Short mmCIF file of C-alpha atoms in Angstrom, two decimals:
data_model
loop_
_atom_site.label_atom_id
_atom_site.label_comp_id
_atom_site.label_asym_id
_atom_site.label_seq_id
_atom_site.Cartn_x
_atom_site.Cartn_y
_atom_site.Cartn_z
CA MET A 20 164.83 33.02 33.63
CA SER A 21 161.96 35.29 33.70
CA GLN A 22 158.07 33.80 34.07
CA VAL A 23 155.97 34.99 31.39
CA PRO A 24 152.00 33.86 30.94
CA VAL A 25 152.26 30.69 28.42
CA ILE A 26 150.14 30.70 25.07
CA GLU A 27 147.77 28.48 25.31
CA PRO A 28 147.21 26.14 22.42
CA ASP A 29 143.61 25.49 21.49
CA ALA A 30 142.73 21.71 20.97
CA GLY A 31 144.01 20.19 17.79
CA THR A 32 146.83 22.28 17.71
CA ILE A 33 149.61 20.42 16.22
CA ILE A 34 153.06 20.84 18.40
CA ASP A 35 156.73 20.39 16.73
CA GLY A 36 155.04 18.41 14.11
CA LYS A 37 154.68 15.74 16.65
CA TYR A 38 151.60 16.15 19.70
CA ARG A 39 148.50 17.15 18.79
CA VAL A 40 146.61 19.16 21.67
CA GLU A 41 143.62 17.24 23.26
CA SER A 42 142.97 19.28 26.73
CA VAL A 43 144.68 20.76 29.29
CA LEU A 44 145.75 18.55 32.78
CA GLY A 45 146.12 21.45 34.80
CA GLU A 46 148.71 24.85 35.18
CA GLY A 47 151.32 25.36 37.75
CA GLY A 48 154.04 28.07 38.95
CA MET A 49 156.73 26.44 36.11
CA GLY A 50 154.07 25.73 32.73
CA LYS A 51 150.98 24.28 31.87
CA VAL A 52 150.36 20.80 31.48
CA PHE A 53 148.61 19.15 28.23
CA ARG A 54 146.82 15.85 27.42
CA VAL A 55 148.66 15.45 23.60
CA THR A 56 148.33 12.50 21.37
CA HIS A 57 151.36 11.24 19.72
CA ILE A 58 150.12 11.50 16.05
CA GLN A 59 152.24 8.46 14.32
CA LEU A 60 152.14 6.15 17.91
CA GLU A 61 148.42 7.16 18.41
CA LYS A 62 149.49 6.81 22.23
CA THR A 63 148.75 9.66 24.80
CA PHE A 64 151.09 11.52 26.58
CA ALA A 65 151.23 14.57 28.86
CA LEU A 66 152.96 17.73 27.62
CA LYS A 67 153.77 20.45 30.11
CA LEU A 68 154.59 24.11 28.06
CA MET A 69 157.47 25.94 30.37
CA HIS A 70 157.59 29.30 31.43
CA PHE A 71 160.19 31.36 29.33
CA ASP A 72 160.42 34.50 27.91
CA PRO A 73 161.20 34.08 24.18
CA HIS A 74 162.61 37.87 23.89
CA ASP A 75 164.96 36.73 26.76
CA ASN A 76 168.39 37.89 25.13
CA ASP A 77 170.14 35.24 26.90
CA PRO A 78 171.42 32.83 24.49
CA ASN A 79 172.80 30.41 26.79
CA LYS A 80 169.38 29.65 28.53
CA LEU A 81 167.52 27.39 25.63
CA VAL A 82 170.86 25.54 25.76
CA ARG A 83 171.33 24.76 29.43
CA PHE A 84 167.55 23.62 29.01
CA LYS A 85 168.63 21.15 25.99
CA ARG A 86 171.32 19.21 28.27
CA GLU A 87 169.32 19.43 31.18
CA ALA A 88 166.39 17.95 29.74
CA GLU A 89 168.56 15.33 28.11
CA THR A 90 170.15 14.17 31.34
CA LEU A 91 166.17 14.37 32.73
CA ALA A 92 165.41 11.94 30.36
CA LYS A 93 168.56 9.58 30.58
CA ILE A 94 166.95 9.20 34.31
CA ASN A 95 166.10 5.01 34.07
CA SER A 96 163.09 3.97 34.20
CA HIS A 97 161.49 3.32 37.83
CA PRO A 98 158.01 2.16 38.73
CA ASN A 99 157.66 5.23 40.94
CA ILE A 100 158.59 7.94 38.47
CA VAL A 101 156.79 9.29 35.60
CA MET A 102 159.46 9.60 33.07
CA VAL A 103 160.06 12.39 30.98
CA THR A 104 160.25 10.46 27.40
CA ASP A 105 160.75 13.78 25.33
CA PHE A 106 161.48 17.48 24.92
CA GLY A 107 162.43 20.35 22.27
CA ILE A 108 161.15 23.76 21.44
CA THR A 109 157.91 24.59 19.76
CA SER A 110 158.70 26.21 16.41
CA THR A 111 156.23 28.73 16.23
CA THR A 112 156.48 30.38 19.56
CA ASN A 113 159.65 29.42 20.60
CA LEU A 114 158.69 27.61 23.90
CA PRO A 115 160.53 24.80 25.61
CA TYR A 116 158.32 21.66 26.21
CA ILE A 117 158.57 18.19 27.97
CA VAL A 118 157.02 15.05 27.46
CA MET A 119 156.08 12.95 29.92
CA GLU A 120 154.24 9.52 30.71
CA TYR A 121 150.41 10.26 30.93
CA VAL A 122 149.44 8.76 34.05
CA GLU A 123 145.47 7.55 34.84
CA GLY A 124 144.85 8.24 38.77
CA GLN A 125 144.56 10.79 41.31
CA THR A 126 147.20 13.61 43.58
CA LEU A 127 147.98 12.59 46.81
CA ARG A 128 147.22 16.48 47.35
CA ALA A 129 143.56 15.07 45.80
CA LEU A 130 144.04 12.05 47.82
CA LEU A 131 144.18 14.33 51.42
CA ASN A 132 141.05 16.33 50.46
CA GLN A 133 139.29 13.72 50.28
CA ALA A 134 140.73 11.45 53.40
CA GLY A 135 142.27 13.97 55.81
CA THR A 136 144.67 11.51 57.18
CA LEU A 137 146.12 8.19 56.03
CA SER A 138 146.43 5.34 57.97
CA GLU A 139 150.23 4.62 58.99
CA SER A 140 150.29 1.66 56.81
CA GLN A 141 149.54 3.70 53.64
CA ALA A 142 151.40 6.42 54.77
CA ILE A 143 154.61 4.36 54.94
CA LYS A 144 153.50 2.29 51.56
CA ILE A 145 153.56 5.67 49.68
CA ALA A 146 156.71 7.44 51.69
CA LYS A 147 158.56 4.07 50.63
CA GLN A 148 157.69 4.13 47.10
CA VAL A 149 158.78 7.98 46.47
CA ALA A 150 161.67 7.52 48.54
CA ALA A 151 162.39 4.34 45.79
CA GLY A 152 162.23 6.99 42.99
CA LEU A 153 163.75 9.31 44.22
CA HIS A 154 166.69 7.27 45.13
CA GLU A 155 166.53 6.40 41.10
CA ALA A 156 166.83 10.21 40.25
CA HIS A 157 169.49 10.83 43.20
CA SER A 158 171.98 8.29 41.35
CA SER A 159 171.87 9.51 37.66
CA GLY A 160 172.68 13.16 40.04
CA ILE A 161 168.86 14.77 40.16
CA VAL A 162 167.27 16.53 42.93
CA HIS A 163 163.46 17.04 42.56
CA ARG A 164 163.97 20.16 44.25
CA ASP A 165 159.69 21.07 43.99
CA LEU A 166 158.39 17.45 45.95
CA LYS A 167 155.12 17.75 47.22
CA PRO A 168 151.68 16.33 47.34
CA GLU A 169 150.47 17.53 43.86
CA ASN A 170 153.53 16.09 42.28
CA ILE A 171 152.83 12.44 43.48
CA ILE A 172 149.96 10.46 41.34
CA ILE A 173 148.50 7.48 43.12
CA GLN A 174 147.81 4.64 41.07
CA GLN A 175 145.00 2.25 42.06
CA PHE A 176 144.64 -1.20 40.58
CA SER A 177 141.96 -3.69 40.24
CA ASP A 178 143.69 -5.65 43.10
CA GLY A 179 143.37 -3.14 45.69
CA GLU A 180 147.28 -2.07 45.26
CA ILE A 181 148.62 1.48 45.05
CA ALA A 182 151.47 2.60 43.42
CA ALA A 183 152.66 6.16 44.14
CA ARG A 184 154.07 8.05 41.22
CA VAL A 185 156.42 10.88 41.12
CA VAL A 186 155.77 13.87 38.66
CA ASP A 187 157.10 17.06 37.54
CA PHE A 188 161.09 17.12 37.03
CA GLY A 189 160.34 20.75 35.54
CA ILE A 190 162.58 22.87 38.61
CA ALA A 191 164.53 19.83 39.03
CA LYS A 192 168.63 20.47 39.73
CA LEU A 193 171.94 18.56 38.81
CA MET A 194 173.78 17.60 41.96
CA ARG A 195 177.64 18.35 40.24
CA LYS A 196 181.15 18.72 41.81
CA GLN A 197 181.73 22.27 43.65
CA ASP A 198 183.95 23.27 41.79
CA GLU A 199 182.28 23.16 38.06
CA ALA A 200 180.68 26.57 37.72
CA SER A 201 177.38 25.46 36.82
CA ALA A 202 176.62 23.74 40.05
CA GLU A 203 173.80 25.65 40.79
CA GLU A 204 172.42 25.73 37.61
CA ALA A 205 168.42 25.39 37.03
CA VAL A 206 166.61 23.41 34.52
CA THR A 207 164.64 26.91 35.06
CA GLY A 208 163.25 29.21 37.50
CA SER A 209 165.43 31.13 40.66
CA ASP A 210 167.37 29.48 43.25
CA LEU A 211 164.79 29.63 45.50
CA ALA A 212 162.67 27.56 42.87
CA GLY A 213 160.02 25.44 44.65
CA THR A 214 157.16 25.94 46.99
CA LEU A 215 156.95 27.39 50.23
CA ARG A 216 155.38 25.18 52.68
CA TYR A 217 157.52 22.89 51.59
CA ILE A 218 161.10 24.48 50.94
CA ALA A 219 163.96 23.32 52.62
CA PRO A 220 165.85 24.95 54.68
CA GLU A 221 169.07 25.20 53.20
CA GLN A 222 167.20 25.68 49.86
CA PHE A 223 165.27 28.44 50.99
CA PHE A 224 168.86 30.24 51.99
CA GLY A 225 170.67 29.78 48.52
CA LEU A 226 172.58 26.83 50.44
CA PRO A 227 173.78 24.21 47.99
CA ILE A 228 170.93 20.99 47.86
CA ASP A 229 171.67 17.48 47.12
CA ALA A 230 169.56 13.88 48.11
CA ARG A 231 168.87 15.11 51.59
CA THR A 232 167.01 18.11 50.19
CA ASP A 233 164.70 15.48 48.50
CA ILE A 234 164.20 13.47 51.87
CA PHE A 235 163.19 16.40 53.74
CA ASN A 236 160.49 16.79 51.51
CA ILE A 237 159.28 13.28 51.94
CA CYS A 238 159.19 13.19 55.49
CA LEU A 239 157.66 16.90 55.63
CA ILE A 240 154.68 15.18 53.41
CA LEU A 241 154.98 11.92 55.53
CA TYR A 242 153.92 14.28 58.82
CA GLU A 243 150.94 15.61 56.88
CA MET A 244 149.51 12.43 55.88
CA LEU A 245 150.01 11.36 59.00
CA THR A 246 148.82 14.25 61.04
CA GLY A 247 147.17 16.44 58.01
CA VAL A 248 148.79 19.75 58.55
CA VAL A 249 152.21 20.87 57.37
CA PRO A 250 155.00 21.76 60.71
CA PRO A 251 156.45 25.60 60.59
CA VAL A 252 159.52 23.88 60.15
CA MET A 253 161.30 27.21 59.08
CA MET A 254 160.64 28.38 62.39
CA GLY A 255 162.37 26.23 64.76
CA LYS A 256 160.82 24.06 67.23
CA PHE A 257 157.44 22.20 66.21
CA LYS A 258 154.88 19.11 67.00
CA THR A 259 156.59 15.77 66.63
CA VAL A 260 153.98 13.07 64.88
CA ALA A 261 153.49 11.08 68.09
CA GLU A 262 152.44 14.76 70.10
CA MET A 263 149.78 15.10 66.92
CA ARG A 264 148.91 11.94 66.55
CA PRO A 265 148.31 9.95 69.79
CA GLY A 266 149.08 6.37 69.27
CA ALA A 267 151.32 7.12 66.82
CA THR A 268 154.08 4.04 66.67
CA PRO A 269 157.50 5.86 68.08
CA LYS A 270 159.88 4.96 65.62
CA LEU A 271 158.30 6.55 62.78
CA SER A 272 157.55 9.80 64.63
CA GLU A 273 161.31 9.62 65.06
CA ILE A 274 161.99 8.86 61.49
CA VAL A 275 160.18 11.53 60.28
CA ALA A 276 161.40 13.99 63.43
CA ARG A 277 165.01 12.91 62.12
CA GLY A 278 164.25 13.74 58.35
CA LEU A 279 162.90 17.18 59.34
CA SER A 280 166.23 18.29 60.95
CA GLN A 281 167.03 21.64 60.47
CA SER A 282 170.78 20.46 59.17
CA PRO A 283 171.07 18.15 56.16
CA ASP A 284 174.08 16.67 57.94
CA GLN A 285 171.66 15.10 60.43
CA ARG A 286 168.59 13.46 58.04
CA PRO A 287 169.14 10.37 56.41
CA PRO A 288 172.32 10.18 54.22
CA THR A 289 170.28 8.80 50.55
CA ALA A 290 166.76 7.93 50.20
CA ALA A 291 166.90 4.32 49.63
CA GLU A 292 168.26 4.56 53.51
CA LEU A 293 164.99 6.45 54.55
CA ARG A 294 163.44 3.48 52.63
CA ARG A 295 164.58 0.93 54.72
CA ASP A 296 163.90 2.69 57.90
CA LEU A 297 160.09 2.80 56.60
CA GLU A 298 160.40 -0.49 55.73
CA GLU A 299 161.43 -1.49 59.06
CA ILE A 300 158.57 -0.46 61.09
CA ALA A 301 156.05 -1.40 58.10
CA LYS A 302 154.86 -4.54 59.63
CA ASP A 303 154.25 -2.35 62.89
CA ALA A 304 151.98 -0.37 61.43
CA GLU A 305 150.08 -2.56 60.07
CA ALA A 306 149.97 -4.54 62.94
CA GLU A 307 148.36 -1.02 64.45
CA ASP A 308 145.95 -0.38 61.71
CA ILE A 309 144.45 -3.42 62.32
CA ARG A 310 144.37 -2.79 66.43
CA LEU A 311 142.80 0.00 65.52
CA GLN A 312 140.00 -1.56 63.18
CA ILE A 313 138.98 -4.15 65.67
CA GLU A 314 138.63 -1.28 68.01
CA ALA A 315 136.20 0.22 65.66
CA ASP A 316 134.59 -2.95 65.02
CA ASN A 317 133.85 -3.63 68.55
CA LYS A 318 132.80 -0.16 69.38
CA LEU A 319 130.59 -0.16 66.09
CA VAL A 320 129.27 -3.93 67.44
CA SER A 321 128.68 -2.52 70.88
CA ASN A 322 126.67 0.71 69.58
CA ILE A 323 124.40 -1.65 67.29
CA ALA A 324 123.97 -3.74 70.51
CA GLY A 325 123.36 -0.07 72.90
CA MET A 326 120.62 0.11 69.90
CA ALA A 327 118.50 -2.80 70.16
CA SER A 328 118.25 -3.04 73.76
CA ILE A 329 117.58 1.12 74.09
CA GLU A 330 114.72 -0.28 71.14
CA SER A 331 113.77 -3.09 73.13
CA SER A 332 113.10 -0.76 76.27
CA ARG A 333 111.35 1.60 74.48
CA ARG A 334 108.78 -0.88 73.15
CA SER A 335 108.03 -1.79 76.62
CA SER A 336 108.20 1.59 78.72
CA GLY A 337 106.28 3.28 75.67
CA VAL A 338 104.84 7.14 76.45
CA LEU A 339 105.77 7.34 80.17
CA ILE A 340 110.06 6.95 78.93
CA PHE A 341 109.17 10.06 76.06
CA ILE A 342 107.77 12.03 78.51
CA SER A 343 110.22 11.52 81.47
CA SER A 344 112.95 11.92 78.71
CA LEU A 345 111.45 15.24 77.77
CA VAL A 346 110.96 16.83 80.76
CA PHE A 347 114.82 15.39 81.95
CA LEU A 348 115.93 17.20 79.16
CA LEU A 349 113.69 20.42 79.66
CA GLY A 350 115.11 20.36 83.06
CA VAL A 351 119.17 19.98 82.19
CA GLY A 352 118.21 22.50 79.52
CA LEU A 353 117.20 25.80 81.36
CA ALA A 354 119.52 24.44 84.18
CA ALA A 355 122.66 24.57 81.21
CA TRP A 356 120.71 27.94 80.32
CA TYR A 357 121.08 29.47 84.21
CA PHE A 358 124.34 28.76 85.08
CA TYR A 359 126.13 27.99 82.31
CA PRO A 360 128.84 31.05 81.90
CA LYS A 361 127.54 33.59 78.93
CA PRO A 362 129.84 35.10 76.66
CA VAL A 363 131.09 38.18 77.42
CA ASP A 364 130.25 41.07 74.81
CA PRO A 365 133.47 42.68 74.15
CA THR A 366 131.96 46.45 73.25
CA LYS A 367 130.67 45.86 76.90
CA ASP A 368 133.85 44.69 78.83
CA VAL A 369 135.31 46.86 81.07
CA ILE A 370 138.75 45.09 80.80
CA PRO A 371 140.92 45.52 84.80
CA GLU A 372 143.99 47.53 85.04
CA SER A 373 146.16 44.89 85.52
CA ALA A 374 144.81 43.14 82.47
CA LEU A 375 146.42 46.13 80.11
CA PRO A 376 149.83 45.76 79.32
CA PRO A 377 152.40 48.36 80.16
CA LEU A 378 153.51 50.49 77.95
CA VAL A 379 155.87 52.85 76.56
CA SER A 380 156.04 56.38 74.59
CA VAL A 381 158.47 56.28 71.19
CA LYS A 382 159.18 59.70 69.07
CA GLY A 383 158.98 59.04 65.65
CA GLU A 384 161.80 59.82 63.30
CA LYS A 385 163.22 58.79 60.01
CA THR A 386 165.69 55.25 60.35
CA LYS A 387 167.24 52.96 58.19
CA ILE A 388 165.83 49.03 58.10
CA GLY A 389 166.74 46.09 55.99
CA SER A 390 170.54 45.44 54.92
CA ASN A 391 172.77 45.26 52.30
CA THR A 392 174.13 41.42 53.52
CA GLY A 393 172.78 38.35 54.40
CA ASP A 394 169.32 36.60 52.70
CA PRO A 395 168.21 37.86 50.00
CA LEU A 396 164.41 39.41 51.11
CA SER A 397 166.07 41.69 53.98
CA ARG A 398 167.76 43.61 51.16
CA PRO A 399 168.64 46.05 50.61
CA GLU A 400 168.93 48.81 53.48
CA HIS A 401 166.43 52.03 52.78
CA GLU A 402 165.16 54.34 55.10
CA VAL A 403 161.43 54.79 56.26
CA SER A 404 159.82 57.34 58.35
CA ILE A 405 158.50 56.22 61.95
CA GLU A 406 155.66 57.88 63.35
CA PRO A 407 155.19 58.41 67.01
CA PHE A 408 153.54 55.93 68.82
CA GLU A 409 152.85 53.46 72.07
CA VAL A 410 154.12 49.96 72.64
CA SER A 411 153.96 47.38 75.09
CA ARG A 412 157.54 47.10 76.80
CA PHE A 413 157.35 43.34 77.07
CA LEU A 414 155.51 40.79 74.70
CA ILE A 415 151.55 39.71 75.85
CA THR A 416 152.00 37.59 78.57
CA ASN A 417 149.90 34.24 79.59
CA ARG A 418 148.20 35.69 81.93
CA GLN A 419 147.06 39.51 80.34
CA TYR A 420 146.12 37.00 77.18
CA ALA A 421 144.44 34.58 79.72
CA GLU A 422 142.05 37.22 80.66
CA PHE A 423 140.88 37.76 76.88
CA VAL A 424 140.25 34.12 76.77
CA LYS A 425 138.21 34.10 79.62
CA ARG A 426 136.29 36.82 79.06
CA THR A 427 135.60 36.64 75.31
CA LYS A 428 135.63 32.30 75.43
CA HIS A 429 138.31 32.32 72.56
CA ARG A 430 140.18 29.33 71.59
CA PRO A 431 143.14 29.36 73.90
CA PRO A 432 146.48 28.41 73.14
CA SER A 433 147.54 24.51 72.91
CA SER A 434 150.44 25.01 74.88
CA TRP A 435 148.40 25.61 77.93
CA ASN A 436 146.93 22.06 77.26
CA GLY A 437 143.59 23.18 78.62
CA ALA A 438 141.34 26.83 79.42
CA GLU A 439 144.22 28.15 81.55
CA PRO A 440 147.89 28.65 81.32
CA PRO A 441 149.65 26.54 83.91
CA ALA A 442 150.91 29.11 86.67
CA ASP A 443 154.62 28.34 85.78
CA ILE A 444 153.74 29.93 82.91
CA LEU A 445 151.95 33.40 83.80
CA GLU A 446 154.01 36.08 83.45
CA LYS A 447 155.98 34.65 79.95
CA PRO A 448 154.98 35.77 76.59
CA VAL A 449 152.49 33.95 75.44
CA VAL A 450 152.87 31.82 72.42
CA ASN A 451 150.97 29.22 70.05
CA VAL A 452 149.24 32.36 68.97
CA SER A 453 148.22 32.92 65.27
CA LEU A 454 147.80 36.23 63.27
CA ARG A 455 144.37 36.25 63.39
CA ASP A 456 144.52 35.50 67.96
CA ALA A 457 146.72 38.40 68.10
CA LYS A 458 144.60 40.81 65.87
CA ASP A 459 141.07 39.25 68.33
CA TYR A 460 143.42 40.34 71.49
CA CYS A 461 143.70 44.14 69.73
CA LEU A 462 140.06 44.32 69.25
CA TRP A 463 139.47 43.51 72.66
CA LEU A 464 141.75 45.90 73.87
CA THR A 465 140.12 48.67 71.58
CA GLN A 466 136.37 47.90 72.35
CA GLY A 467 137.29 48.04 75.87
CA THR A 468 139.28 50.57 76.55
CA SER A 469 138.42 52.67 73.37
CA ARG A 470 142.24 53.06 72.39
CA ASN A 471 143.37 51.86 68.97
CA TYR A 472 145.51 48.68 69.53
CA ARG A 473 147.51 46.98 66.59
CA LEU A 474 150.21 44.86 65.91
CA PRO A 475 153.35 46.22 64.79
CA LYS A 476 154.48 47.36 61.44
CA GLU A 477 157.80 45.73 60.60
CA GLU A 478 159.43 48.85 60.35
CA GLU A 479 158.45 49.93 63.61
CA TRP A 480 159.03 46.66 64.67
CA GLU A 481 162.85 46.56 63.52
CA PHE A 482 163.00 50.70 64.68
CA LEU A 483 162.34 49.48 68.27
CA ALA A 484 164.62 46.13 67.95
CA ARG A 485 167.48 48.76 66.69
CA ASN A 486 166.80 51.22 69.85
CA ALA A 487 165.51 48.63 72.63
CA ALA A 488 167.77 50.08 75.58
CA ARG A 489 166.96 53.56 74.31
CA PHE A 490 163.04 53.18 74.60
CA GLY A 491 163.58 50.58 77.55
CA VAL A 492 161.20 47.91 75.09
CA ASN A 493 162.34 44.18 76.46
CA GLU A 494 162.62 40.84 74.49
CA LEU A 495 163.78 42.48 71.97
CA ASP A 496 166.92 40.03 72.28
CA GLY A 497 165.92 37.23 69.04
CA ARG A 498 164.66 34.73 72.08
CA TYR A 499 161.20 34.99 70.34
CA TYR A 500 159.34 35.54 66.78
CA GLU A 501 157.00 38.19 66.57
CA TRP A 502 154.20 38.47 64.48
CA THR A 503 153.36 42.32 62.32
CA GLU A 504 150.27 43.48 61.06
CA SER A 505 152.59 43.65 57.32
CA GLU A 506 151.94 41.55 54.69
CA LEU A 507 155.09 40.34 53.21
CA ALA A 508 156.64 42.34 50.24
CA LEU A 509 160.07 43.26 48.81
CA TYR A 510 161.52 46.34 49.67
CA PRO A 511 162.17 49.35 47.21
CA GLY A 512 164.68 47.92 45.29
CA SER A 513 165.21 44.84 45.91
CA SER A 514 166.18 41.91 42.77
CA ALA A 515 164.72 38.98 44.97
CA ASP A 516 161.92 37.09 43.89
CA ARG A 517 158.36 37.75 45.64
CA PRO A 518 157.26 34.21 47.62
CA SER A 519 153.86 33.02 47.73
CA SER A 520 151.45 31.00 48.54
CA GLU A 521 148.46 29.14 46.94
CA GLU A 522 146.49 29.34 50.69
CA GLY A 523 146.57 32.91 51.23
CA LYS A 524 148.92 36.25 51.80
CA LEU A 525 151.98 35.77 54.08
CA PHE A 526 152.79 38.38 56.77
CA VAL A 527 155.93 39.03 57.97
CA ILE A 528 157.30 37.91 61.13
CA ARG A 529 160.23 39.18 62.78
CA GLY A 530 162.62 38.53 66.17
CA ARG A 531 164.70 35.29 66.04
CA ALA A 532 167.01 33.98 62.91
CA GLU A 533 168.88 30.64 61.98
CA GLU A 534 172.29 30.06 61.76
CA LYS A 535 173.99 31.45 58.75
CA THR A 536 171.94 33.89 58.69
CA ASN A 537 172.49 37.96 59.08
CA SER A 538 171.72 39.55 62.38
CA TYR A 539 167.96 39.04 63.89
CA ILE A 540 167.47 42.25 64.05
CA THR A 541 167.11 42.76 59.89
CA PHE A 542 165.97 39.14 59.37
CA ARG A 543 162.45 38.24 57.67
CA VAL A 544 160.39 35.00 58.49
CA PHE A 545 156.51 35.20 56.74
CA ASN A 546 154.19 32.97 56.69
CA LEU A 547 150.05 32.64 56.91
CA GLU A 548 147.98 34.06 59.40
CA LYS A 549 146.74 30.83 60.52
CA VAL A 550 150.08 29.79 61.83
CA ASP A 551 151.07 29.92 64.82
CA ASN A 552 154.38 28.29 67.02
CA GLU A 553 156.03 27.22 70.42
CA GLU A 554 158.59 30.53 70.16
CA LEU A 555 155.45 32.80 68.37
CA GLY A 556 154.38 35.28 70.25
CA PHE A 557 153.42 39.24 69.83
CA ARG A 558 153.27 42.87 71.35
CA VAL A 559 150.62 45.80 70.68
CA ILE A 560 150.89 48.99 69.65
CA VAL A 561 148.58 52.04 70.30
CA LYS A 562 148.20 55.17 67.93
#
């Protein structure tokens, strides 16, 4: 189904003779949601008009929508699911619509925007309820496949209790037997339907999906609730909850890590089992929350007592303490100004020869990049022209990057665990650098040498990877991911869907390829420029 703009009905418009439009509630990738009133029942509902091309000549699409909407409507009523109550096709615009319960509350996304992170007991409570609701959907043969904080509504009751309710099964899929031809037919959207940051590996690579796909999403959201970030799971290694949140319940970190396994076979087989695992540690999490609250209360009491003591002393000492404090602070300030290392102006910095990466000259020519097999984003193979350039023979090392950090006071990579890299990794490629970090390093080299340093374009990287032995360029063997400066775009003649992110532009990362994909030389990974990873480094080009 192709996506087309949804025709927005005005307030007061009657849809299908039953629903009066009141206002717009929101809009997503699959359609626009309206607050409507059922004319006869005088009851409020949420109605979603789907992105659907009325001029598409495939008659089976409407038939398929009807059949699968019927299945969605048959999910047994469950307190943790916002139920589908009706569906149809508008008579005037021929657009499919789905009607759901109207729920007062805020999305989990809004809650996380306010709080940053949640306590363990809060996060577990929400995850348990989401798992319970999805188990009900799975029992009806339905996979949500677009679970994210925006699709979870948190209701707050007067007694302080909360309820998590899953919404928007608009791109759900039916779990069918493998011998059925319609096993991969979607309610709407392509096989890559879903939100990029929350998409499961098997979903991204077009492999079969089942309940374990939703389990991956639950654990990804649980990770975000506990740490405030979404881990780069698609890129392999990432820090555990225990590493990101000191003091976290170890068993909880293990449960999340298991649910985020690249292979579905290593995850809990059902949402019910995930819920039971979380139930077992719920009491430990509550005890941890109580301990942290007691520590916070004790700290507050201590601070109040300290403030009272200071106030008493201040009253007795009066002006003498004030003058002494003023003199002391002035002295400390002057000493800090004199002795503290001053940030180096990069435009005046002379970079030592030992800090410059060794370069290899590459003669430009026409070459092929891409592949006619493998993942959709790597297709098709096509010809490009490469201009001559120089490139660093190796990935930038920790020693070279440390010189940059030292001279510019740039933020060091998290893998250093300090301002300087450990001695045993000095000559190894620097990792945990974002695209922004890598560009800042190139700018430092440019300003210090008067030569134009930058990151490779992805076609330059692939040209090097195809001819590594010929040019004598090392570490292009798929052991590391590498940043390129290229923004993600489809190749000429590609029929793939271009991924996008609400958080910003996506940039191409080259190097490694996971199992079941084509060669690492043509495989394309992508992410936001702020992302870093323990296997993600970079090399530089000079032109």
